[in-house]
XYZ file of C-alpha atoms in Angstrom:
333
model
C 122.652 93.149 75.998
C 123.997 91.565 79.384
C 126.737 94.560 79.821
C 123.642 97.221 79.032
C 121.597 95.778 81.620
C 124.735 95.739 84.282
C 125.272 99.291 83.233
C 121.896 100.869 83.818
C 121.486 99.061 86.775
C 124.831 99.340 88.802
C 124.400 102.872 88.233
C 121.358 103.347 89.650
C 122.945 101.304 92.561
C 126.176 103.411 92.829
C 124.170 106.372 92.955
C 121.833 105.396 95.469
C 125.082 104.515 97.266
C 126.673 107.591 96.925
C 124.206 109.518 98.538
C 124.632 107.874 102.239
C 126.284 111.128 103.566
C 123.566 110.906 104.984
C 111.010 95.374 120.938
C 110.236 92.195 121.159
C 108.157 90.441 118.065
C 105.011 91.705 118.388
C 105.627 94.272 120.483
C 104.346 97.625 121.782
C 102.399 100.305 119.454
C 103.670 103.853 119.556
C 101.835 106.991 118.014
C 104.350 108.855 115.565
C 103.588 112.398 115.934
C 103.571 112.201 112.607
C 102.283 114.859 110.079
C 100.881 114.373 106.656
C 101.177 116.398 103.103
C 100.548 115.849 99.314
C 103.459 115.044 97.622
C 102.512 114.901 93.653
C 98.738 114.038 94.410
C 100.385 110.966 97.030
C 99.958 110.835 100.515
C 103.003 111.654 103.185
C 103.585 110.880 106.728
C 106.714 111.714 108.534
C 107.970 109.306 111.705
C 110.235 111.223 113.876
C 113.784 109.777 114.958
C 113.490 108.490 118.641
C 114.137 106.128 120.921
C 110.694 105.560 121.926
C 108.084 102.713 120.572
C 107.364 105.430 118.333
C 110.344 106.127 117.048
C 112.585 105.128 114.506
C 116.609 104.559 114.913
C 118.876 107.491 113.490
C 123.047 108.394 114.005
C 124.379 111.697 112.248
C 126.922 112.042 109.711
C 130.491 111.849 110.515
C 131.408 114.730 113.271
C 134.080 115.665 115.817
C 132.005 113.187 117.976
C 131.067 110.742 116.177
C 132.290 108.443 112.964
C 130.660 107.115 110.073
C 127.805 108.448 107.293
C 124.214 109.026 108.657
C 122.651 105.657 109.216
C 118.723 105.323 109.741
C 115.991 102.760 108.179
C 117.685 101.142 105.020
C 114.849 99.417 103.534
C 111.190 100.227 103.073
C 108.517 97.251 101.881
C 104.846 97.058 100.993
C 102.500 94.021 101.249
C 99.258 93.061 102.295
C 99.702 94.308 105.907
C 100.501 97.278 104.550
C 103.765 99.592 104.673
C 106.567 98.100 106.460
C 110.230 99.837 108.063
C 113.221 97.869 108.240
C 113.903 99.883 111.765
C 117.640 98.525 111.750
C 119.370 100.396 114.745
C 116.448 99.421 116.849
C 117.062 95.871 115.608
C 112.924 95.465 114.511
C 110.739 95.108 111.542
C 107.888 97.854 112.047
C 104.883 97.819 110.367
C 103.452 101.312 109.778
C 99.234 102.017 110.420
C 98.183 105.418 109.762
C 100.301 107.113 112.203
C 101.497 104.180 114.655
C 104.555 101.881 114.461
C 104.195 98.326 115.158
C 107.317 96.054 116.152
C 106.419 92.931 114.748
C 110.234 91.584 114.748
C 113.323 91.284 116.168
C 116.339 91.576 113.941
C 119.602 91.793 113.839
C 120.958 95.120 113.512
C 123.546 94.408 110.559
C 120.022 93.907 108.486
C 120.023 96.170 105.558
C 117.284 94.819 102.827
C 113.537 93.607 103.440
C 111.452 92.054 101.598
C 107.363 90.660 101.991
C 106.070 87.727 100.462
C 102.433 87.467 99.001
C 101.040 86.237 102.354
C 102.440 88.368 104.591
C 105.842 86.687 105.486
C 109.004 88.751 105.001
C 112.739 88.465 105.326
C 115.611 90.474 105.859
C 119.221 90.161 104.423
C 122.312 90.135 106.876
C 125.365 92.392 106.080
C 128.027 91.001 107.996
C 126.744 87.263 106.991
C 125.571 85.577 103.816
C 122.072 84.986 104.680
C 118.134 86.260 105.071
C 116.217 85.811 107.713
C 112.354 84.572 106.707
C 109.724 85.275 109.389
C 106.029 84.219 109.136
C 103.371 86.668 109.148
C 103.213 87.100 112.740
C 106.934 87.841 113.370
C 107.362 84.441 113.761
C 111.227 83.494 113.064
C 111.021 80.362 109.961
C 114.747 80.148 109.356
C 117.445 81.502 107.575
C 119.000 80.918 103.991
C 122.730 80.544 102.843
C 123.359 83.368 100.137
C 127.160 82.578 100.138
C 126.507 81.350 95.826
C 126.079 84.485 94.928
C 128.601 87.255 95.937
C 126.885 90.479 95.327
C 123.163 91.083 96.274
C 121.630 94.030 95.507
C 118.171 93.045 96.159
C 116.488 90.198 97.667
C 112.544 89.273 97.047
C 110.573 86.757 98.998
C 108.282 84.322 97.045
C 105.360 81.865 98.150
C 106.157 79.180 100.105
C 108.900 81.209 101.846
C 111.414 81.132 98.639
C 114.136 83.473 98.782
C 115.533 85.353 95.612
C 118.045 87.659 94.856
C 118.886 90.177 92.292
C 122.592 91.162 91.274
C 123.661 94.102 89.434
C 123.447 92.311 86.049
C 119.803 91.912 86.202
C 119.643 88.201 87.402
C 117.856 86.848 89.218
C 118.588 83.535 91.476
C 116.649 81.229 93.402
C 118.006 80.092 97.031
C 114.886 77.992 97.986
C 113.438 78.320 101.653
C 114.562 77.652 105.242
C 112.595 74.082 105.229
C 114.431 73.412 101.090
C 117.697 75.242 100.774
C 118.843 75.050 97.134
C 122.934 73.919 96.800
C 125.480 76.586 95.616
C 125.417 74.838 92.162
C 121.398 74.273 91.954
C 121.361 78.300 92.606
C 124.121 79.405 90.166
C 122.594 76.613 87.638
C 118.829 78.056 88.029
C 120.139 81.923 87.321
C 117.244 83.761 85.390
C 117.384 86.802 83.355
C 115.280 89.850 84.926
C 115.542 92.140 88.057
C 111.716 91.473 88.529
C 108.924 88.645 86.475
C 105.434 89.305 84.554
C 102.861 86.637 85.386
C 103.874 84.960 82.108
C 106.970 84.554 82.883
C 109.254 86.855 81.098
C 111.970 88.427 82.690
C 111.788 92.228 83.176
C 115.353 94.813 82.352
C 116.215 98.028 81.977
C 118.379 99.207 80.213
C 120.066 103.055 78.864
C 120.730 102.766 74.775
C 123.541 104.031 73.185
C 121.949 107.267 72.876
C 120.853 107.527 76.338
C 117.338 106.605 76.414
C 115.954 104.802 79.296
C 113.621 101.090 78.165
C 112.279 98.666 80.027
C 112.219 95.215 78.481
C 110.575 92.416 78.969
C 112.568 89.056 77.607
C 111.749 85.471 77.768
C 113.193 83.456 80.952
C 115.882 81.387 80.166
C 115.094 77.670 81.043
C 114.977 74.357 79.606
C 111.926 74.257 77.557
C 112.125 77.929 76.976
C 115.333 78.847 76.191
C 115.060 78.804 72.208
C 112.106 81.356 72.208
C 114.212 83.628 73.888
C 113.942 86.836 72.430
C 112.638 90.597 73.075
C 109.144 90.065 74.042
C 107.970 94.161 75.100
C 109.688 97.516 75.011
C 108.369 100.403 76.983
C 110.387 103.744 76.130
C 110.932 106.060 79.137
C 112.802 108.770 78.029
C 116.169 110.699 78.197
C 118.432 109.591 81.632
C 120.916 108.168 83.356
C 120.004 105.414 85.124
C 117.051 103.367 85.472
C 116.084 100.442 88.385
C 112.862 98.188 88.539
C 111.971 98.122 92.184
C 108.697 95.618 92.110
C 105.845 93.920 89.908
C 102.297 93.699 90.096
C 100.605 91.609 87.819
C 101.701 93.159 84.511
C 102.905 96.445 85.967
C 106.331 97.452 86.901
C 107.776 100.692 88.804
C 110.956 101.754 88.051
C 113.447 104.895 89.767
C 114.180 106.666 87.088
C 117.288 109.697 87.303
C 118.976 111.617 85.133
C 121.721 114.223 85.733
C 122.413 117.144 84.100
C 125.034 120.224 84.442
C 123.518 124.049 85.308
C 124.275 127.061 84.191
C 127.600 126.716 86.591
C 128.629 123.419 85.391
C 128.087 121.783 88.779
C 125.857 118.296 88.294
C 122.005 118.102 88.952
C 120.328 115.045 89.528
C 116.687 114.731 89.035
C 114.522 111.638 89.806
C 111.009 110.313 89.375
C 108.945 107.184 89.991
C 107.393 105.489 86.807
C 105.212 102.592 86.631
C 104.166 100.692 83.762
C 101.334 98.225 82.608
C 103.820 96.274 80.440
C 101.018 94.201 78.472
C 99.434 97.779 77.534
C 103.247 99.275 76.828
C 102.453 103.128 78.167
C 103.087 104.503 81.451
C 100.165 104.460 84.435
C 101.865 106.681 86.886
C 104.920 108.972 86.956
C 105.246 111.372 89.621
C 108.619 113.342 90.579
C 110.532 112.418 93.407
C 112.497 114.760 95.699
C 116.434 114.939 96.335
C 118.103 112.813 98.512
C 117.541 113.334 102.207
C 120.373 112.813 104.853
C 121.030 109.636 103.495
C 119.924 107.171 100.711
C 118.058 104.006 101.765
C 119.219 100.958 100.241
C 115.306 100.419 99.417
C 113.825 103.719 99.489
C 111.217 103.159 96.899
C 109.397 99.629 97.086
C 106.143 98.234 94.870
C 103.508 95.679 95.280
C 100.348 95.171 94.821
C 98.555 98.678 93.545
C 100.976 100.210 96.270
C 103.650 102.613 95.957
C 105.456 103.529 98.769
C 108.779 105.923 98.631
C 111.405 106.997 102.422
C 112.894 109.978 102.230
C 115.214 110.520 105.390
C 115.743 114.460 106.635
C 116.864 115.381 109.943
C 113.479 115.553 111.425
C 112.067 111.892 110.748
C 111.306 109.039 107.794
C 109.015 110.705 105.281
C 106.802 107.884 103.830
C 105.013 108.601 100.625
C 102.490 106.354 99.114
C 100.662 106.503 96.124
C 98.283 104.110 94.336
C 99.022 102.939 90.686
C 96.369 102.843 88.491
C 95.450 99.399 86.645
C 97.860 97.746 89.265
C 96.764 94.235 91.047
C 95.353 94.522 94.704
């Protein structure tokens, strides 16, 4: 089962990959300009590239001038304060209100992944350095945490109490502690759980693509001490025919996943298609699923985040951030 779960998931990674052609702490407020649409009965706001308060950081694609893909916000996050922009070339955490940023931290520009814990804390993860940065609810800076035990990361969450977790590619999950209670390399290796997200009960959450290429999300028992004889299939929700599937956050008992799948045209040439899906996984059906658009000018390393009965999706194009939200039905607030 372990190589099935790597499979599905490092896909969805790769791909997400593949597509990057492309203030102080509470600081000023800056009106967007933004403008709003429907985008499969969500709501849209756009945030235009700038240098202002207002703006968010953006560099083009490789040209005669200049080197590199297209580079812009790489992580987007959802928590009680709302929607919040990992605003990385302008080195700030923004938190997003109707149509006005908010700096409400400095970071470091290398930042790449953001998370927000269930009272309003969040943390970023380095790229040059094997660490995250926790900050309290006001922007506050609480510390920083060694990820050196673990030598991919693909996603990092941020618990209560200010504990740090991170996902790999194989669906695991690991626990680093917090800046006040940093766990040892071997207590973190030791403590590895399987599941790219939790249920309230405690089993571990997967997807995984079959053998004849249908998409499932599973829920298994956590391994652990008293637990690890029940482990065992505990839920299976069937998705459908694709490619690749990746859980991007929990609420209560429901779970949102990217789904994509790609196909050849008439031509030959490959089309990828992709859509949202979230599902109550003690109910075992599908609450929401809503298409989502091709890749912008680049791929955000988070561009579609859950929590509580929030949705929130970035979609990059050459004008500005497009921010979709939606609300999941039978989700917790």
């Amino acid at each position: 089962m372990t190589a099935k779960h790597f499979g599905v998931a490092a896909i969805a990674f790769a791909m997400a990959a593949c597509g990057h052609d492309g203030d102080k702490a509470g600081g000023a407020e800056g009106a967007t300009g933004s403008r709003r649409s429907a985008l499969e009965q969500g709501t849209s706001v756009t945030i235009p590239w700038g240098e202002g308060s207002g703006g968010l950081g953006f560099r083009a694609r490789v040209t005669e001038e200049t080197e590199g893909a297209a580079l812009g916000v790489p992580a987007v996050a959802v928590g009680r304060g709302g929607v919040y922009l990992l605003d990385a070339l302008h080195g700030r955490v923004a938190r997003l209100e109707g149509d006005t940023l908010t700096t409400v931290a400095s970071v470091p520009v290398d930042a790449d992944d953001l998370a927000i814990g269930p009272d309003g804390a969040f943390a970023v993860r380095r790229s040059v350095k094997p660490e995250v940065l926790v900050f309290g609810p006001d922007g506050a800076p609480a510390g920083a945490v060694d990820t050196s035990a673990v030598e991919v990361v693909s996603t990092i969450t941020l618990g209560r109490s200010r504990q740090v977790f991170a996902q790999n590619g194989f669906q695991e999950t690991f626990a680093f502690g917090s800046p006040s209670m940093p766990q040892l390399a071997g207590q973190v290796l030791a403590g590895k759980r399987e599941g790219a997200a939790f249920l309230p009960a405690g089993q571990g959450l997967v997807a995984v693509r079959t053998e004849t290429g249908e998409l499932e999300l599973r829920s298994v028992y956590a391994l652990g001490r008293e637990s690890a004889q029940r482990k065992g299939l505990a839920e299976t929700v069937a998705l459908g025919k694709g490619s690749a599937a990746r859980i991007v956050g929990t609420s209560g008992n429901v779970a949102c996943l990217r789904l994509e799948a790609v196909t050849q045209d008439a031509t030959g040439a490959l089309v990828t298609s992709r859509e949202a899906a979230c599902v109550d996984v003690a109910a075992g059906k599908i609450v929401l699923r809503t298409k989502l658009p091709p890749p912008g000018t680049y791929v955000p390393r988070r561009e579609l985040a859950f929590a509580g009965n929030t949705l929130v999706f970035a979609r990059p194009s050459e004008s500005g951030l497009e921010v979709s939200t939606w609300k999941v039905p039978g989700a917790a607030r």
